[in-house]
Coordinates of C-alpha atoms and ligand atoms in Angstrom, one line a residue:
X1 CA 17.5 -25.3 -1.8
X2 CA 14.7 -22.6 -1.7
X3 CA 15.1 -20.1 -4.5
X4 CA 16.2 -16.6 -3.6
X5 CA 13.4 -14.1 -3.7
X6 CA 13.9 -11.1 -6.0
X7 CA 12.5 -7.7 -5.0
X8 CA 11.0 -5.2 -7.5
X9 CA 11.0 -1.7 -6.0
X10 CA 9.3 1.2 -7.9
X11 CA 10.0 4.4 -6.0
X12 CA 8.9 7.8 -7.5
X13 CA 9.0 11.5 -6.8
X14 CA 8.5 14.8 -8.4
X15 CA 11.5 16.9 -7.7
X16 CA 11.1 19.6 -10.3
X17 CA 10.2 20.0 -13.9
X18 CA 10.4 21.8 -17.3
X19 CA 8.3 24.0 -17.8
X20 CA 6.0 24.4 -14.7
X21 CA 4.7 21.0 -13.7
X22 CA 5.1 19.3 -17.1
X23 CA 8.2 17.1 -17.5
X24 CA 11.4 16.1 -15.6
X25 CA 14.5 17.5 -17.3
X26 CA 16.8 15.0 -19.2
X27 CA 19.8 16.2 -17.0
X28 CA 17.8 15.2 -13.9
X29 CA 17.3 11.7 -15.4
X30 CA 21.0 11.5 -16.2
X31 CA 21.9 12.4 -12.7
X32 CA 19.7 9.7 -11.3
X33 CA 21.0 7.1 -13.8
X34 CA 24.6 7.8 -12.8
X35 CA 23.8 7.0 -9.2
X36 CA 21.8 3.9 -10.0
X37 CA 24.5 2.7 -12.4
X38 CA 27.1 3.0 -9.6
X39 CA 24.8 1.0 -7.3
X40 CA 24.5 -1.7 -9.9
X41 CA 28.2 -1.8 -10.4
X42 CA 28.6 -2.3 -6.6
X43 CA 26.1 -5.1 -6.7
X44 CA 23.5 -3.4 -4.5
X45 CA 21.1 -3.3 -7.5
X46 CA 20.7 -6.2 -9.9
X47 CA 19.2 -3.9 -12.6
X48 CA 17.3 -0.7 -13.0
X49 CA 15.3 1.5 -15.4
X50 CA 14.6 5.2 -14.9
X51 CA 11.2 6.2 -16.3
X52 CA 9.8 9.7 -16.6
X53 CA 6.0 10.2 -16.5
X54 CA 5.1 13.9 -16.6
X55 CA 7.0 15.7 -13.9
X56 CA 7.7 12.5 -12.0
X57 CA 10.8 10.3 -12.0
X58 CA 10.2 6.6 -11.4
X59 CA 13.1 4.4 -10.3
X60 CA 12.4 0.9 -11.3
X61 CA 14.9 -1.3 -9.4
X62 CA 15.5 -5.0 -8.9
X63 CA 17.6 -6.4 -6.1
X64 CA 17.8 -9.3 -3.5
X65 CA 17.6 -7.1 -0.4
X66 CA 13.8 -7.5 0.2
X67 CA 11.1 -4.9 0.6
X68 CA 11.5 -1.9 2.9
X69 CA 15.3 -2.2 2.7
X70 CA 17.2 0.7 4.1
X71 CA 20.0 0.7 1.6
X72 CA 17.6 0.6 -1.3
X73 CA 15.4 3.3 0.1
X74 CA 18.5 5.5 0.8
X75 CA 19.7 5.0 -2.7
X76 CA 16.3 6.2 -4.0
X77 CA 16.4 9.2 -1.6
X78 CA 20.0 10.1 -2.7
X79 CA 19.0 9.8 -6.4
X80 CA 16.1 12.2 -5.9
X81 CA 18.5 14.6 -4.0
X82 CA 20.8 14.5 -7.0
X83 CA 18.0 15.3 -9.4
X84 CA 16.9 18.1 -7.1
X85 CA 20.3 19.6 -7.2
X86 CA 20.1 19.7 -11.0
X87 CA 16.6 21.2 -10.9
X88 CA 17.9 23.9 -8.5
X89 CA 20.9 24.7 -10.7
X90 CA 18.6 25.1 -13.7
X91 CA 16.0 26.9 -11.7
X92 CA 13.4 24.4 -12.8
X93 CA 10.0 24.7 -11.3
X94 CA 9.2 23.2 -7.9
X95 CA 12.7 21.8 -7.4
X96 CA 12.8 19.3 -4.5
X97 CA 9.0 19.4 -4.3
X98 CA 8.2 15.9 -3.0
X99 CA 11.1 15.6 -0.5
X100 CA 9.4 16.5 2.7
X101 CA 12.4 16.1 4.9
X102 CA 16.0 17.5 4.9
X103 CA 17.4 14.1 5.6
X104 CA 16.8 10.4 5.2
X105 CA 15.7 8.4 8.2
X106 CA 15.9 4.7 7.5
X107 CA 12.8 4.3 5.3
X108 CA 11.7 6.5 2.4
X109 CA 8.0 6.0 3.3
X110 CA 6.5 9.0 4.9
X111 CA 9.2 11.3 3.5
X112 CA 7.3 12.2 0.3
X113 CA 8.2 9.8 -2.5
X114 CA 5.7 7.0 -3.5
X115 CA 6.7 3.4 -3.1
X116 CA 5.4 0.1 -4.6
X117 CA 7.4 -3.0 -3.8
X118 CA 7.0 -6.7 -4.1
X119 CA 9.2 -9.6 -3.2
X120 CA 8.7 -13.0 -4.8
X121 CA 10.3 -16.1 -6.3
X122 CA 10.8 -15.4 -10.0
X123 CA 8.8 -17.8 -12.1
X124 CA 10.3 -19.7 -15.1
X125 CA 9.0 -16.7 -17.1
X126 CA 8.0 -13.5 -15.2
X127 CA 6.1 -10.9 -17.2
X128 CA 5.5 -7.7 -15.3
X129 CA 3.6 -4.4 -16.1
X130 CA 4.4 -1.2 -14.3
X131 CA 1.7 1.4 -14.4
X132 CA 2.7 5.0 -13.7
X133 CA 0.3 8.0 -13.5
X134 CA 0.7 11.7 -13.3
X135 CA -1.7 14.4 -12.0
X136 CA -3.8 12.0 -9.9
X137 CA -3.8 10.1 -6.7
X138 CA -3.5 6.4 -5.6
X139 CA -7.3 5.9 -5.8
X140 CA -6.8 5.9 -9.5
X141 CA -5.8 2.3 -9.5
X142 CA -9.0 1.0 -7.7
X143 CA -11.2 0.7 -10.7
X144 CA -8.6 -0.8 -13.1
X145 CA -7.3 -3.3 -10.5
X146 CA -10.9 -4.3 -9.7
X147 CA -11.4 -4.9 -13.5
X148 CA -8.1 -6.9 -13.9
X149 CA -8.6 -9.2 -10.9
X150 CA -12.3 -9.4 -10.3
X151 CA -14.3 -8.5 -13.4
X152 CA -14.9 -11.3 -15.9
X153 CA -16.1 -8.8 -18.5
X154 CA -12.5 -7.5 -18.5
X155 CA -10.6 -10.6 -17.5
X156 CA -12.0 -13.7 -19.1
X157 CA -9.3 -15.7 -17.4
X158 CA -11.3 -15.5 -14.2
X159 CA -13.9 -17.7 -15.9
X160 CA -11.8 -20.1 -18.1
X161 CA -8.4 -20.4 -16.4
X162 CA -8.7 -23.0 -13.6
X163 CA -5.7 -21.3 -11.9
X164 CA -7.6 -18.0 -11.7
X165 CA -11.0 -19.4 -11.0
X166 CA -10.6 -19.4 -7.2
X167 CA -10.1 -15.6 -7.3
X168 CA -7.8 -13.2 -5.5
X169 CA -7.3 -11.6 -2.1
X170 CA -7.4 -7.8 -2.0
X171 CA -5.7 -5.8 0.8
X172 CA -7.4 -2.5 1.1
X173 CA -6.0 0.5 3.0
X174 CA -8.0 3.2 4.7
X175 CA -5.7 6.2 4.1
X176 CA -7.5 8.4 6.6
X177 CA -7.7 6.1 9.7
X178 CA -4.5 4.2 8.7
X179 CA -6.1 0.7 8.9
X180 CA -6.2 -2.2 6.5
X181 CA -8.7 -5.0 5.7
X182 CA -8.4 -8.0 3.4
X183 CA -11.2 -9.2 1.2
X184 CA -11.5 -12.6 -0.5
X185 CA -13.0 -12.4 -3.9
X186 CA -15.3 -13.3 -5.6
X187 CA -17.3 -14.2 -2.5
X188 CA -16.7 -10.8 -0.8
X189 CA -16.9 -8.7 -3.9
X190 CA -19.9 -6.6 -2.8
X191 CA -18.3 -6.0 0.6
X192 CA -15.1 -4.7 -1.0
X193 CA -17.0 -2.4 -3.3
X194 CA -18.5 -0.6 -0.3
X195 CA -15.0 0.8 0.3
X196 CA -13.0 0.8 -2.9
X197 CA -15.8 2.6 -4.7
X198 CA -14.6 5.6 -2.6
X199 CA -11.1 5.9 -3.9
X200 CA -10.2 9.2 -2.2
X201 CA -10.1 7.3 1.1
X202 CA -9.8 3.5 0.4
X203 CA -7.1 2.2 -1.8
X204 CA -6.1 -1.3 -3.0
X205 CA -2.6 -1.9 -1.8
X206 CA -1.8 -5.5 -2.5
X207 CA -3.5 -8.4 -4.4
X208 CA -2.6 -12.0 -3.8
X209 CA -3.6 -15.1 -5.9
X210 CA -5.7 -17.5 -3.8
X211 CA -4.5 -20.5 -5.7
X212 CA -0.8 -20.0 -4.7
X213 CA -0.8 -17.2 -2.2
X214 CA 1.7 -15.3 -4.5
X215 CA 1.7 -11.6 -4.6
X216 CA 0.1 -10.4 -7.9
X217 CA -0.1 -6.6 -7.6
X218 CA 1.3 -3.7 -5.4
X219 CA 0.6 0.0 -5.5
X220 CA 2.0 3.1 -4.0
X221 CA -0.5 4.7 -1.6
X222 CA 1.4 7.6 -0.2
X223 CA -0.7 10.8 0.0
X224 CA 1.5 13.8 -0.1
X225 CA -0.9 16.3 1.2
X226 CA -2.0 14.1 4.1
X227 CA 1.7 13.6 5.0
X228 CA 2.5 17.3 4.8
X229 CA -0.8 18.6 6.1
X230 CA -0.8 21.2 3.3
X231 CA -1.1 21.2 -0.5
X232 CA 2.1 20.0 -2.2
X233 CA 0.9 18.4 -5.4
X234 CA -0.7 15.2 -6.4
X235 CA 0.7 11.8 -5.4
X236 CA 1.0 10.5 -9.0
X237 CA 1.0 6.8 -8.0
X238 CA 2.6 3.7 -9.4
X239 CA 1.3 0.1 -9.6
X240 CA 3.1 -3.2 -10.3
X241 CA 1.1 -6.1 -11.8
X242 CA 2.6 -9.6 -12.4
X243 CA 1.0 -11.2 -15.4
X244 CA 0.2 -14.6 -17.1
X245 CA 0.1 -18.2 -16.0
X246 CA -2.7 -17.9 -13.4
X247 CA -2.5 -14.1 -13.2
X248 CA -4.2 -11.7 -15.6
X249 CA -2.7 -11.9 -19.1
X250 CA -0.8 -8.8 -20.2
X251 CA -3.7 -7.9 -22.4
X252 CA -6.2 -8.3 -19.6
X253 CA -4.2 -5.9 -17.4
X254 CA -4.0 -3.4 -20.2
X255 CA -7.7 -3.8 -21.1
X256 CA -8.6 -2.2 -17.8
X257 CA -7.5 1.2 -19.3
X258 CA -9.4 0.9 -22.6
X259 CA -12.4 2.8 -21.2
X260 CA -10.9 5.9 -19.6
X261 CA -12.3 6.4 -16.1
X262 CA -12.5 9.6 -14.1
X263 CA -9.8 10.2 -11.5
X264 CA -9.1 13.0 -9.0
X265 CA -6.2 15.4 -9.7
X266 CA -5.6 17.4 -12.8
X267 CA -5.3 21.2 -12.4
X268 CA -4.1 22.1 -8.8
X269 CA -5.0 18.6 -7.7
X270 CA -8.6 19.8 -7.5
X271 CA -10.5 18.4 -10.5
X272 CA -11.9 15.2 -11.8
X273 CA -10.6 14.2 -15.3
X274 CA -10.3 11.2 -17.5
X275 CA -7.2 9.0 -17.1
X276 CA -5.5 9.3 -20.6
X277 CA -3.4 6.2 -21.5
X278 CA -0.2 7.4 -23.4
X279 CA 3.3 6.4 -24.4
X280 CA 6.1 7.5 -22.1
X281 CA 7.2 10.1 -24.6
X282 CA 3.6 11.6 -24.6
X283 CA 3.3 11.9 -20.9
X284 CA 3.4 15.7 -20.9
X285 CA 0.4 17.1 -19.1
X286 CA -0.3 20.3 -20.9
X287 CA -4.0 21.2 -21.2
X288 CA -5.1 22.6 -17.8
X289 CA -2.0 20.8 -16.5
X290 CA -3.4 17.5 -17.8
X291 CA -5.5 15.6 -18.4
X292 CA -4.1 13.0 -15.9
X293 CA -2.0 10.4 -17.7
X294 CA -1.1 6.8 -17.3
X295 CA 1.9 5.0 -18.9
X296 CA 2.4 1.2 -18.9
X297 CA 5.8 -0.3 -19.3
X298 CA 6.3 -4.0 -19.5
X299 CA 9.4 -6.0 -18.6
X300 CA 10.3 -9.7 -18.5
X301 CA 12.4 -10.4 -15.4
X302 CA 15.4 -12.6 -16.0
X303 CA 17.2 -13.5 -12.8
X304 CA 16.5 -10.0 -11.6
X305 CA 17.4 -8.4 -14.9
X306 CA 14.8 -6.1 -16.4
X307 CA 14.3 -7.1 -20.1
X308 CA 12.4 -4.4 -21.8
X309 CA 10.6 -2.1 -21.6
X310 CA 7.6 -2.5 -23.9
X311 CA 5.7 0.8 -24.0
X312 CA 2.2 -0.6 -24.2
X313 CA 0.0 2.4 -24.6
X314 CA 2.1 3.6 -27.6
X315 CA 0.0 1.1 -29.5
X316 CA -2.8 2.3 -31.9
X317 CA -5.2 0.0 -30.0
X318 CA -5.4 2.8 -27.4
X319 CA -6.1 5.6 -29.9
X320 CA -9.9 5.3 -29.3
X321 CA -9.4 5.4 -25.6
X322 CA -7.4 8.6 -26.0
X323 CA -10.1 10.1 -28.3
X324 CA -12.8 9.3 -25.8
X325 CA -10.8 10.6 -22.9
X326 CA -10.2 13.9 -24.7
X327 CA -13.9 14.2 -25.5
X328 CA -14.7 13.6 -21.8
X329 CA -12.0 16.2 -20.9
X330 CA -13.8 18.8 -23.2
X331 CA -17.1 18.1 -21.5
X332 CA -15.8 18.4 -18.0
X333 CA -13.8 21.5 -18.7
X334 CA -17.1 23.1 -19.8
X335 CA -18.2 23.0 -16.1
X336 CA -15.3 25.2 -15.1
X337 CA -15.2 25.9 -11.3
X338 CA -18.3 23.9 -10.6
X339 CA -18.6 20.4 -9.1
X340 CA -18.5 17.6 -10.2
X341 CA -15.5 18.8 -12.4
X342 CA -14.1 20.5 -9.3
X343 CA -13.6 18.1 -6.4
X344 CA -16.0 18.2 -3.4
X345 CA -15.1 20.5 -0.5
X346 CA -13.8 17.8 1.8
X347 CA -11.5 16.5 -0.9
X348 CA -10.2 20.1 -1.3
X349 CA -9.2 20.3 2.4
X350 CA -5.5 20.1 1.6
X351 CA -5.5 22.5 -1.4
X352 CA -5.2 26.2 -1.3
X353 CA -9.0 26.7 -1.5
X354 CA -9.7 26.7 2.3
X355 CA -7.2 29.6 2.6
X356 CA -9.5 31.7 0.3
X357 CA -12.7 30.5 2.0
X358 CA -11.3 31.3 5.4
X359 CA -10.9 35.0 4.6
X360 CA -14.6 35.2 3.8
X361 CA -15.8 33.4 6.9
X362 CA -16.5 36.5 9.0
X363 CA -18.7 38.0 6.3
X364 CA -21.3 35.2 6.8
X365 CA -24.3 36.3 8.9
X366 CA -26.7 33.9 10.8
X367 CA -30.0 33.4 8.9
Ligands
F6R401 C1 -1.2 19.3 -10.1 C2 -0.1 20.3 -10.2 C3 -0.4 21.6 -10.9 C4 -0.2 22.8 -10.0 C5 -0.5 24.1 -10.7 C6 -0.3 25.3 -9.8 O1 -0.7 18.2 -9.4 O2 1.0 20.1 -9.8 O3 -1.6 21.6 -11.5 O4 -1.0 22.6 -8.9 O5 0.3 24.3 -11.8 O6 1.0 25.2 -9.3 P1 1.7 26.3 -8.3 O7 0.8 26.5 -7.2 O8 3.0 25.8 -8.1 O9 1.7 27.6 -9.2
MG402 MG1 5.3 19.0 -10.2
MG403 MG1 3.5 14.7 -11.1

C-alpha cells in the first residue's frame, strides 16, 4: 500500500503588534494556539507550532489533507481573525493589517497571508528547517536557496554525495507577469541567474531533487502590495527546506545565512538592509524598524508530529554574521534617503512615496 502523504503548511500574517511594527502580542499567540489546539483535537491537524517572528505570526501545521486545502486555509484565516480581535481590543498597532478581505473565500492565497506548503511521503527520518523573515520580501530567499541547492562552495554535498550530484530543478515565478519557468541545474545555472538575480520580480517557489523528483523546498511568494495595489507593509516571507539524505545537510542549509546578504524591506518597506540571522526571541526589529531578520526553526517530522523546534540561529556560530550585518547596517544607514540604501523608484511604486512625488509634478517645467 502506498504511504499516505503528509502536508506541511506554513501560513503567516501580520495582524497587529506591540509596539508599532515590532512584535505580535502574547495574547494574540494564545488566541491562535487555542484555535489550532481545537483543530488538532478534532483531528483536522496532526500537529502545529505557532511561531512569532517580529510582527508576524507563523502557523506551522501538519495534516493529511494535501496542499491548498480549503479546511486548512480556513483554519489559518480564522486563527488570524482571532488574533486580530485581540489586537483590536488592545488597540495594538495595525490590527488586522494583512487580511485584505472581510471574508474567507475557499483559499487563503490572494487574501493577504503568505503561504508555503509541501506534500510528500515522510522519509524514515525527516529533518526540516523552516526559515521565517520579517521586514523583507520573498526575493530574500533567492540567494540563500541558490547557495543551498546550487553552490558547491556552500553545499559540498553537491560534489561528494552521489544522491545530490545530479542537481535540482528550480521552479521560478515571475511575480509581475504571473508566469513560471523551471530550470534544471547545474546545466541551466547561468540561465536561471539571469532571472533570480533580480529578486524584486523573480522568486524561487519550489525546488525538486532530480534524483528522486521529491520536493525539497517551498517558499511563500505573496506580494502584499501587488495584491492590494497600495502600500500595506512588507511580505515577510517563509521558506521550508527538507534536509539530509540526498538533500542539503541541515548545516548546509544554515550556512547560506552565514554571510548576511542585502534584502529589500526595512523601514517603510523602502530600503535595502542586511538580513540578520537571530533566535526567535531576538526577532524584534527595532533600529529603523529593522534590520530585516531571519529565524530558522528545525523540526523532525514523526508521522506528522512536529518534534522540536531547534532554534538554530540562537547558536554562537552566527555571532559573527550578526556583527557583520550590524556593521553593514551602520554603513547603509549613513546614506540616509539616498539610493542604493533607499530602493529604486520602480520598487517604491507601491509605497507612499509616489503620493508625495505626485504633488510636485505640476511644478516641473520643460527644459
Ligand atoms: C515595514 C514596516 C514599518 C512601517 C513604518 C511606518 O514593513 O511595516 O517600517 O512601514 O513603521 O508605518 P506606518 O505607516 O503604519 O506609520
Ligand atoms: Mg506590522
Ligand atoms: Mg512583519
